Short mmCIF file of C-alpha atoms in Angstrom, two decimals:
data_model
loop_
_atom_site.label_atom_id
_atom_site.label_comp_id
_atom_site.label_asym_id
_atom_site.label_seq_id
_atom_site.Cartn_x
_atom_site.Cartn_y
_atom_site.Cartn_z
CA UNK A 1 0.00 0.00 0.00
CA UNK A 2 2.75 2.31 0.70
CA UNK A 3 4.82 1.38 -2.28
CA UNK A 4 1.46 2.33 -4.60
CA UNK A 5 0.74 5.09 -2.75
CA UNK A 6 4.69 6.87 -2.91
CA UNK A 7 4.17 5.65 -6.63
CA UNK A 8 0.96 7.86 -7.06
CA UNK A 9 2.06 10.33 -5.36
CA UNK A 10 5.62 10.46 -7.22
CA UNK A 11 3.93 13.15 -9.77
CA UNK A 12 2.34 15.60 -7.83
CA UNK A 13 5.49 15.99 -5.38
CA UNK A 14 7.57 16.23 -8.86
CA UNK A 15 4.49 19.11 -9.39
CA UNK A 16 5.29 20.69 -6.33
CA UNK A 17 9.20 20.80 -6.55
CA UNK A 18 9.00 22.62 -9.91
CA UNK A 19 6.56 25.29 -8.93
CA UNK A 20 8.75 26.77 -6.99
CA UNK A 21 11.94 26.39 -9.21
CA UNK A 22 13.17 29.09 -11.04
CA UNK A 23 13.32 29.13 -14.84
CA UNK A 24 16.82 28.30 -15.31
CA UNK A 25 15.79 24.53 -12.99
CA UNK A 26 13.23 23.63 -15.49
CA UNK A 27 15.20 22.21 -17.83
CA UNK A 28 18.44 19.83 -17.64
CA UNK A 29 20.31 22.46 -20.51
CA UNK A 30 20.81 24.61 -16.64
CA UNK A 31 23.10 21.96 -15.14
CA UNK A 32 20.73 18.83 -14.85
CA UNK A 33 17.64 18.27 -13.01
CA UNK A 34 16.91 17.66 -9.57
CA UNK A 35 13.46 16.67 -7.53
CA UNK A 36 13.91 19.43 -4.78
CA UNK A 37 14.73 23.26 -6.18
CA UNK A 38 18.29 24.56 -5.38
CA UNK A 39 17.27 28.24 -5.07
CA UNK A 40 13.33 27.77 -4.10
CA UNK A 41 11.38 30.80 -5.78
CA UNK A 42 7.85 32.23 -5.69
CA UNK A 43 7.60 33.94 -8.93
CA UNK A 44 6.07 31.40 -10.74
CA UNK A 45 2.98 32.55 -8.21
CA UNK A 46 3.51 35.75 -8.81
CA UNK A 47 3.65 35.14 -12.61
CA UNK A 48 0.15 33.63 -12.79
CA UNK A 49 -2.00 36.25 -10.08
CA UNK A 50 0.03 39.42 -11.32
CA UNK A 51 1.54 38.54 -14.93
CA UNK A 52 4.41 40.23 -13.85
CA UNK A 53 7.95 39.03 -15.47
CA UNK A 54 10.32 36.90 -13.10
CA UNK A 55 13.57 35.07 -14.38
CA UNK A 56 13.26 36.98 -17.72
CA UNK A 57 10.10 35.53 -18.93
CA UNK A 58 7.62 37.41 -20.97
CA UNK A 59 4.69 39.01 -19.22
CA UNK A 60 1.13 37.70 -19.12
CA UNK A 61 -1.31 39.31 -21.80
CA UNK A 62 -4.35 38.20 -18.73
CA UNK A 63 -3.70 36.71 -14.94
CA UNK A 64 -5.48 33.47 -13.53
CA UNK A 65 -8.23 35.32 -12.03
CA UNK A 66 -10.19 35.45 -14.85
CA UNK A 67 -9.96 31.91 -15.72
CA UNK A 68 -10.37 31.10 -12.38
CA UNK A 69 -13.70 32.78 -11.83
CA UNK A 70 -14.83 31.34 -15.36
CA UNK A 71 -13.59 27.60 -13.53
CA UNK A 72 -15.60 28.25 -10.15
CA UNK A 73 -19.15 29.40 -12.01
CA UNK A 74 -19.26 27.00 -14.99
CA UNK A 75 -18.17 24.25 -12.64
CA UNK A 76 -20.40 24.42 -9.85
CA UNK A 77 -23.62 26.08 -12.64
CA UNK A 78 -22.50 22.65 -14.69
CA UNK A 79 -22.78 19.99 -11.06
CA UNK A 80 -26.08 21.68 -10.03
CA UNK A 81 -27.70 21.33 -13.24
CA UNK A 82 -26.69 16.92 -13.44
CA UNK A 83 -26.98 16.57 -9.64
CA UNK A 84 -30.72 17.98 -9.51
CA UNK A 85 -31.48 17.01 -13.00
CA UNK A 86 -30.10 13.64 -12.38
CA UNK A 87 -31.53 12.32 -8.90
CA UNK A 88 -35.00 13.53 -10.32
CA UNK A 89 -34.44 11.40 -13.43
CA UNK A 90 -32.84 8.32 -11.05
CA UNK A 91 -35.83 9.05 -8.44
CA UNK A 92 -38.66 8.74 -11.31
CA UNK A 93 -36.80 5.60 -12.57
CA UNK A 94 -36.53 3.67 -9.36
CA UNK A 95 -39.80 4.72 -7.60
CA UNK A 96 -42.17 5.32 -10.49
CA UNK A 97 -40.99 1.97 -12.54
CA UNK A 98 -40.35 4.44 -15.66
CA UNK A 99 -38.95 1.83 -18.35
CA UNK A 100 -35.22 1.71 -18.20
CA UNK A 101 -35.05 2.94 -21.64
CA UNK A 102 -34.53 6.44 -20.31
CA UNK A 103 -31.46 5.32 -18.09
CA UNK A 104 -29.63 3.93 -21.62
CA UNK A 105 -31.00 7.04 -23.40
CA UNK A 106 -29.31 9.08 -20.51
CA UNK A 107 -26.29 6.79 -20.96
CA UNK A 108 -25.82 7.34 -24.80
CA UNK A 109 -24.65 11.02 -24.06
CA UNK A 110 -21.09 9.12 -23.03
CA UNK A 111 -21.08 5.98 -25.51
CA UNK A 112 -20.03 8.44 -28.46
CA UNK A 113 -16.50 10.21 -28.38
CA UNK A 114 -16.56 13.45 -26.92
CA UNK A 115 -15.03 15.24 -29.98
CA UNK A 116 -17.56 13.69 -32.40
CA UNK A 117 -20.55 14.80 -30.30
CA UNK A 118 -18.54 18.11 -29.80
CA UNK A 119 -18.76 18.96 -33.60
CA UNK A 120 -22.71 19.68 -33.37
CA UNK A 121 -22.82 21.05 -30.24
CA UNK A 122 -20.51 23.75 -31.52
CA UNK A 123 -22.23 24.54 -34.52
CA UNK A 124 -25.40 24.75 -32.47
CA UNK A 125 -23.99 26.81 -29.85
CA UNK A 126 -22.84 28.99 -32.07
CA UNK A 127 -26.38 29.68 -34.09
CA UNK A 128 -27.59 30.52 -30.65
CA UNK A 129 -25.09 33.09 -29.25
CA UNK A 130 -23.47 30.79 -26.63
CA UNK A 131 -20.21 30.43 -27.58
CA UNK A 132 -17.90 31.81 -24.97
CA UNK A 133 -20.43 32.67 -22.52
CA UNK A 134 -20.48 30.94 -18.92
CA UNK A 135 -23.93 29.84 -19.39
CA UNK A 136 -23.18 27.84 -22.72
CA UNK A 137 -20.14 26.39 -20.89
CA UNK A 138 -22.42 25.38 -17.67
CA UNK A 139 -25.35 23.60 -19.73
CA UNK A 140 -23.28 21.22 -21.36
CA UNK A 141 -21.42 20.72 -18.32
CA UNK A 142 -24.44 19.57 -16.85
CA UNK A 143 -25.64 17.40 -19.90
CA UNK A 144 -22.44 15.62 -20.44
CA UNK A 145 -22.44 14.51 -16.80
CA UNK A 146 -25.73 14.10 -16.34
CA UNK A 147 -25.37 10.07 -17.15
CA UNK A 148 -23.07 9.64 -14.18
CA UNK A 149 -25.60 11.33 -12.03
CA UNK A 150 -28.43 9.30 -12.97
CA UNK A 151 -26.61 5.88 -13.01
CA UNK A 152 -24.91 6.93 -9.58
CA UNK A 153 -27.76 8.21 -7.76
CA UNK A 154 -30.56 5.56 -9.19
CA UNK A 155 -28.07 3.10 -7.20
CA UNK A 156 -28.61 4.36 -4.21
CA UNK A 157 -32.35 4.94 -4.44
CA UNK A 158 -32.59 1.41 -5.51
CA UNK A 159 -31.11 0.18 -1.82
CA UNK A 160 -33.43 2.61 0.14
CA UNK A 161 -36.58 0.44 1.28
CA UNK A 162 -40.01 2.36 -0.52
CA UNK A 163 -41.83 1.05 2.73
CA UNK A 164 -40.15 4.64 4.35
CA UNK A 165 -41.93 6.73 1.91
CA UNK A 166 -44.93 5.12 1.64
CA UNK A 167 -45.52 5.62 5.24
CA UNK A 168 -44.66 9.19 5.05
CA UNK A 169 -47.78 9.20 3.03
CA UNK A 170 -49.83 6.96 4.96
CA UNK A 171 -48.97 9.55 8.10
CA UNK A 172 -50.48 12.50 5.44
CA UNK A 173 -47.22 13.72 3.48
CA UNK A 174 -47.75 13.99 -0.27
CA UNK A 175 -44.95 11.96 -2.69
CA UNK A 176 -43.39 15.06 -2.80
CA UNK A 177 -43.20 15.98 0.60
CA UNK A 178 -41.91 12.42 1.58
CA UNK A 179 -39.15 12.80 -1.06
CA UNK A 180 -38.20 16.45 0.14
CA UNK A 181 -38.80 15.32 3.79
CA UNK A 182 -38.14 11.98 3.91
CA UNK A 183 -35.86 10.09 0.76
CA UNK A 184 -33.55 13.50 0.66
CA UNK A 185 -32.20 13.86 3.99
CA UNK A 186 -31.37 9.96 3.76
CA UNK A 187 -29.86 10.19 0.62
CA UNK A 188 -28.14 13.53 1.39
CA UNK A 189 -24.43 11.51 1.60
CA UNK A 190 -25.37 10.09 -1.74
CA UNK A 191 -25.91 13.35 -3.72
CA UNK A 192 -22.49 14.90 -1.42
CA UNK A 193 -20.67 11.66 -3.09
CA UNK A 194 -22.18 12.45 -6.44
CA UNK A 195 -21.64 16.00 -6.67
CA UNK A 196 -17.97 15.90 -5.40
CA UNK A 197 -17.72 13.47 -8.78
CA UNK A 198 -19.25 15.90 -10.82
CA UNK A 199 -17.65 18.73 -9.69
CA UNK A 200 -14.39 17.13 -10.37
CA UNK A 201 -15.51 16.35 -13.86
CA UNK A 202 -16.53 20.06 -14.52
CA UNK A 203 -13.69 21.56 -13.26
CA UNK A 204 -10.82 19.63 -14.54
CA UNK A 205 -12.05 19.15 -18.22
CA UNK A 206 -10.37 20.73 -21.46
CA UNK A 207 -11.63 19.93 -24.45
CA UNK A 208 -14.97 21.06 -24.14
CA UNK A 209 -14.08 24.81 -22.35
CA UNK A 210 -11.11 24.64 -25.56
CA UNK A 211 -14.10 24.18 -28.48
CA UNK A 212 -16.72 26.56 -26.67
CA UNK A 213 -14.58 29.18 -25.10
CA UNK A 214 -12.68 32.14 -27.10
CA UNK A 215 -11.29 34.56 -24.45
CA UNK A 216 -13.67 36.14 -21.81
CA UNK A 217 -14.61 32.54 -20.29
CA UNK A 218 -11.61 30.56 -20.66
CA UNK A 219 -11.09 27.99 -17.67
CA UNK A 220 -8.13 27.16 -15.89
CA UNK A 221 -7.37 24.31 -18.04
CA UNK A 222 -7.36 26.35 -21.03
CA UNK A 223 -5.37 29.09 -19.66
CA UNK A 224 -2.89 26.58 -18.52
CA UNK A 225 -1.87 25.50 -21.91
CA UNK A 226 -1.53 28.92 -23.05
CA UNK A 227 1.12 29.25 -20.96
CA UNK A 228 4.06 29.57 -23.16
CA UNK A 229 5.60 31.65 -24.84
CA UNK A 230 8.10 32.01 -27.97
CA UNK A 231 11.37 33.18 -25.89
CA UNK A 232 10.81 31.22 -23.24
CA UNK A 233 8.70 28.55 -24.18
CA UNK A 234 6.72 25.67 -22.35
CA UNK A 235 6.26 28.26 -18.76
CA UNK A 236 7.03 24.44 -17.23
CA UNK A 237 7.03 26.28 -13.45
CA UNK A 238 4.31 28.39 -13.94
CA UNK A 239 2.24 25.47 -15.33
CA UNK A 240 3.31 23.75 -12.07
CA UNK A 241 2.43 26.27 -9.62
CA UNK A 242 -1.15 26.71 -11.67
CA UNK A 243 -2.07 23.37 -10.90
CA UNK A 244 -1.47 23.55 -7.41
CA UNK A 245 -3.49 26.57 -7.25
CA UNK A 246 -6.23 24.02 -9.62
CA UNK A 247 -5.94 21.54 -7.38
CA UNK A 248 -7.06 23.65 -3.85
CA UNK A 249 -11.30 23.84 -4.86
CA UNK A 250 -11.76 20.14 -4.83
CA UNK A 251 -9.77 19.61 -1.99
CA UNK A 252 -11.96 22.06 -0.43
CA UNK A 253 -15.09 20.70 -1.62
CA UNK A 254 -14.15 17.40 -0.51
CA UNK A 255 -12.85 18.19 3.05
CA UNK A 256 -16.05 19.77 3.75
CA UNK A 257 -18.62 17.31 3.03
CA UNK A 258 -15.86 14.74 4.36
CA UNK A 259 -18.73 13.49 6.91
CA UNK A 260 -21.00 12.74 3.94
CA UNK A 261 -18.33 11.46 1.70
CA UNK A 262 -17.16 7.89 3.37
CA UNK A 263 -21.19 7.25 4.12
CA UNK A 264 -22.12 8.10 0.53
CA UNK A 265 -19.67 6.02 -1.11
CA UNK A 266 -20.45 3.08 0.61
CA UNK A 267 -24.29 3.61 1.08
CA UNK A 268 -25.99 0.17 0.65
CA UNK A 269 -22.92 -1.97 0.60
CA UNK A 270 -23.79 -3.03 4.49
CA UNK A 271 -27.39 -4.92 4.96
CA UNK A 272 -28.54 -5.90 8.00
#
């Protein structure tokens, strides 16, 4: 377990070392490389929040802020959109005995490649003013990982006994007050579990912010690949030090609903 876990670890410490290495340390052409920096440095953070020039590199036409805003809103619009779209389509499924057709309908928005289904989506984003705009970006956020909602979430509604709900109603609630009252809280790990998926999904894709962004709603991804330049280059350091910064929301996201998180994933696995 340790061995695996050094060996999965190995590239985000090798992430870490270079983010705060100089430019002359990025490459072996400066006397060979080494895992820890010899003269530790934070202008590569500097480079990315101020566009300032360190080490002699050219400065930044935009900062991360920007892209990181764009990130933050198209990723979170995107998981709200499959999470609430999704458990009501996995709810309807497993309670209402809707014919499983819809769940491999839902499930053919994955089957195709994503730069084949990207092609129409483009062209239809397009004839409706969407490109580059935050809310263009968020919808097909949410339909692209709307599947993984649905097929997640009708999982766990499938291991939660009916016989709760249906004596919600006996005791007077409506079906949609026992779902709001009664199925929800239960499930509440479940959708933490799912969204903390989703989100992750959102926030660390590229090719679909690449095809439907220009400039005003570029993500992080997308703004990390522009970084380079024609003096200097692949900015290998402040590439690193970006995905540092890229990795802190989900880390967040997940330390927080941490409580839900271990429940959720493992929600029906235990019968009694």
């Amino acid at each position: 377990m340790a061995f695996f876990a050094a060996l999965a670890l190995l590239p985000i410490s090798w992430m870490a070392s270079m983010a705060f290495k100089p430019a002359a340390e990025w490459t072996s052409a400066a006397g060979g490389l080494t895992f820890l920096p010899k003269d530790p440095t934070l202008n590569n953070f500097r480079y990315v929040f101020t566009g300032n020039s360190p080490d002699q590199m050219v400065g930044l036409d935009r900062t991360v802020w920007r892209p990181l805003y764009a990130s933050l809103l198209t990723a979170i619009s995107g998981t709200l959109i499959a999470v609430i779209c999704g458990t009501a389509a996995a709810y309807a499924v497993s309670r209402e005995r809707v014919h499983e057709s819809i769940g491999l309908s839902l499930l053919q928005l994955r089957i195709f490649p994503p730069l084949a289904v990207m092609i129409p989506v483009m062209i239809m984003w397009s004839f409706l003013g969407m490109i580059d705009t935050w809310w263009g970006l968020a919808l097909i956020y949410g339909i692209v990982t709307l599947p993984f909602s649905y097929w997640l979430m009708k999982a766990y509604f499938d291991e939660l006994p009916r016989e709760i709900e249906e004596a919600a109603i006996v005791e007077g609630c409506t079906p949609f007050e026992a779902f709001r009252q009664i199925t929800l809280p239960i499930v509440a790990s479940a959708v933490a579990s799912t969204a903390l998926f989703i989100f992750i999904l959102n926030w660390s894709d590229y090719l679909i912010a690449l095809l439907l962004t220009r400039k005003d709603w570029t993500t992080i991804p997308v703004y990390m690949n522009a970084l380079a330049t024609a003096a200097s280059g692949q900015l290998y350091g402040a590439k690193a030090a970006l995905g540092l910064l890229a990795a802190v929301p989900p880390i967040i996201l997940g330390i927080s609903i941490q409580r839900f998180l271990v429940r959720g994933l493992t929600f029906g696995a235990l019968k009694q």
